[in-house]
PDB file of C-alpha atoms in Angstrom:
ATOM      1  CA  MET A   1    -181.015  51.970  49.716  1.00  0.00           C
ATOM      2  CA  LYS A   2    -178.296  49.783  50.885  1.00  0.00           C
ATOM      3  CA  ILE A   3    -179.209  46.703  52.639  1.00  0.00           C
ATOM      4  CA  CYS A   4    -177.206  44.349  54.491  1.00  0.00           C
ATOM      5  CA  THR A   5    -177.066  41.525  57.178  1.00  0.00           C
ATOM      6  CA  ALA A   6    -175.041  40.166  59.846  1.00  0.00           C
ATOM      7  CA  ALA A   7    -175.674  36.826  62.290  1.00  0.00           C
ATOM      8  CA  THR A   8    -174.030  35.506  65.047  1.00  0.00           C
ATOM      9  CA  THR A   9    -174.728  31.929  67.209  1.00  0.00           C
ATOM     10  CA  ALA A  10    -172.443  33.207  70.160  1.00  0.00           C
ATOM     11  CA  LEU A  11    -174.318  34.232  72.822  1.00  0.00           C
ATOM     12  CA  ASP A  12    -172.514  36.795  74.436  1.00  0.00           C
ATOM     13  CA  LEU A  13    -172.854  40.655  73.926  1.00  0.00           C
ATOM     14  CA  ASP A  14    -169.290  41.090  72.599  1.00  0.00           C
ATOM     15  CA  ALA A  15    -170.523  38.780  69.754  1.00  0.00           C
ATOM     16  CA  VAL A  16    -173.531  41.134  69.084  1.00  0.00           C
ATOM     17  CA  ILE A  17    -171.136  44.348  68.931  1.00  0.00           C
ATOM     18  CA  GLU A  18    -168.677  42.414  66.583  1.00  0.00           C
ATOM     19  CA  MET A  19    -171.817  41.485  64.344  1.00  0.00           C
ATOM     20  CA  TYR A  20    -172.636  45.418  64.246  1.00  0.00           C
ATOM     21  CA  ALA A  21    -168.937  46.055  63.316  1.00  0.00           C
ATOM     22  CA  LYS A  22    -169.485  43.865  60.428  1.00  0.00           C
ATOM     23  CA  LEU A  23    -172.495  45.638  59.520  1.00  0.00           C
ATOM     24  CA  LEU A  24    -170.556  49.156  59.518  1.00  0.00           C
ATOM     25  CA  LEU A  25    -167.900  47.770  57.348  1.00  0.00           C
ATOM     26  CA  GLU A  26    -170.531  46.846  54.637  1.00  0.00           C
ATOM     27  CA  LEU A  27    -172.582  49.948  55.093  1.00  0.00           C
ATOM     28  CA  GLY A  28    -169.727  52.387  55.781  1.00  0.00           C
ATOM     29  CA  ARG A  29    -172.035  54.320  58.441  1.00  0.00           C
ATOM     30  CA  ASP A  30    -174.398  53.740  61.050  1.00  0.00           C
ATOM     31  CA  PRO A  31    -177.648  52.310  59.395  1.00  0.00           C
ATOM     32  CA  ASP A  32    -181.248  54.355  59.210  1.00  0.00           C
ATOM     33  CA  LEU A  33    -182.823  51.151  60.581  1.00  0.00           C
ATOM     34  CA  LEU A  34    -181.767  48.109  62.475  1.00  0.00           C
ATOM     35  CA  ILE A  35    -183.930  44.875  62.399  1.00  0.00           C
ATOM     36  CA  VAL A  36    -182.522  42.654  65.064  1.00  0.00           C
ATOM     37  CA  HIS A  37    -183.670  39.240  65.776  1.00  0.00           C
ATOM     38  CA  CYS A  38    -182.593  36.775  68.786  1.00  0.00           C
ATOM     39  CA  SER A  39    -183.202  33.755  69.942  1.00  0.00           C
ATOM     40  CA  ILE A  40    -184.460  32.905  73.537  1.00  0.00           C
ATOM     41  CA  GLY A  41    -180.790  32.090  74.529  1.00  0.00           C
ATOM     42  CA  TYR A  42    -180.197  35.893  74.313  1.00  0.00           C
ATOM     43  CA  ASP A  43    -180.911  38.092  77.255  1.00  0.00           C
ATOM     44  CA  ILE A  44    -182.800  40.642  74.845  1.00  0.00           C
ATOM     45  CA  GLU A  45    -182.824  43.597  77.249  1.00  0.00           C
ATOM     46  CA  ALA A  46    -179.006  43.346  77.378  1.00  0.00           C
ATOM     47  CA  VAL A  47    -178.806  42.961  73.633  1.00  0.00           C
ATOM     48  CA  ILE A  48    -181.039  46.118  73.260  1.00  0.00           C
ATOM     49  CA  GLN A  49    -179.082  48.224  75.667  1.00  0.00           C
ATOM     50  CA  ALA A  50    -175.932  47.212  73.971  1.00  0.00           C
ATOM     51  CA  LEU A  51    -177.277  48.574  70.535  1.00  0.00           C
ATOM     52  CA  ARG A  52    -178.517  51.594  71.805  1.00  0.00           C
ATOM     53  CA  ASN A  53    -175.079  52.608  73.969  1.00  0.00           C
ATOM     54  CA  ARG A  54    -173.652  52.235  70.413  1.00  0.00           C
ATOM     55  CA  THR A  55    -176.477  53.400  68.028  1.00  0.00           C
ATOM     56  CA  PRO A  56    -178.592  55.775  70.049  1.00  0.00           C
ATOM     57  CA  GLY A  57    -180.034  57.501  67.009  1.00  0.00           C
ATOM     58  CA  VAL A  58    -180.680  54.317  64.845  1.00  0.00           C
ATOM     59  CA  ALA A  59    -184.089  53.259  64.480  1.00  0.00           C
ATOM     60  CA  LEU A  60    -184.395  49.480  66.328  1.00  0.00           C
ATOM     61  CA  HIS A  61    -187.094  47.001  65.360  1.00  0.00           C
ATOM     62  CA  GLY A  62    -186.804  43.640  66.856  1.00  0.00           C
ATOM     63  CA  GLY A  63    -188.399  40.166  67.261  1.00  0.00           C
ATOM     64  CA  THR A  64    -187.310  36.572  68.338  1.00  0.00           C
ATOM     65  CA  SER A  65    -186.935  33.334  66.775  1.00  0.00           C
ATOM     66  CA  CYS A  66    -187.018  29.803  67.499  1.00  0.00           C
ATOM     67  CA  ARG A  67    -185.575  28.363  64.406  1.00  0.00           C
ATOM     68  CA  GLY A  68    -182.600  30.600  63.387  1.00  0.00           C
ATOM     69  CA  VAL A  69    -182.886  33.867  61.082  1.00  0.00           C
ATOM     70  CA  MET A  70    -182.332  34.684  57.411  1.00  0.00           C
ATOM     71  CA  THR A  71    -179.519  36.484  55.955  1.00  0.00           C
ATOM     72  CA  GLN A  72    -178.493  37.379  52.411  1.00  0.00           C
ATOM     73  CA  PHE A  73    -175.663  34.672  52.974  1.00  0.00           C
ATOM     74  CA  GLY A  74    -178.269  32.132  54.048  1.00  0.00           C
ATOM     75  CA  VAL A  75    -179.923  30.782  57.213  1.00  0.00           C
ATOM     76  CA  ALA A  76    -178.003  31.235  60.368  1.00  0.00           C
ATOM     77  CA  SER A  77    -178.666  28.934  63.106  1.00  0.00           C
ATOM     78  CA  GLU A  78    -177.106  27.603  65.950  1.00  0.00           C
ATOM     79  CA  ASN A  79    -177.029  23.740  64.717  1.00  0.00           C
ATOM     80  CA  GLY A  80    -176.946  24.872  60.883  1.00  0.00           C
ATOM     81  CA  LEU A  81    -180.287  23.577  59.703  1.00  0.00           C
TER      82      LEU A  81
END
C-alpha cells in the first residue's frame, strides 16, 4: 500500500486539479481511494465534480475542516497555524 498527500490553500478548482496532479506524480497512477477535506471556502459540489470528471472510477471520501488538514508534510492551513 502506498499513501501520499497533497494540499492547497488556493480557493479555485484549478488548484484542486493541480493538487491531484501532484498526487499522480507521487503515485504513478490514479489512487484506489481519494480522501478529500475542504474548508468552507470551497464550493464542495464543484470540487467533487471536478475530481469525478478527472477520476470517475476512484472511490471518494470527503469531509470538511475549519482549522486546516494534516498531510505527510505537516499541517496545511491558510494562515500556517
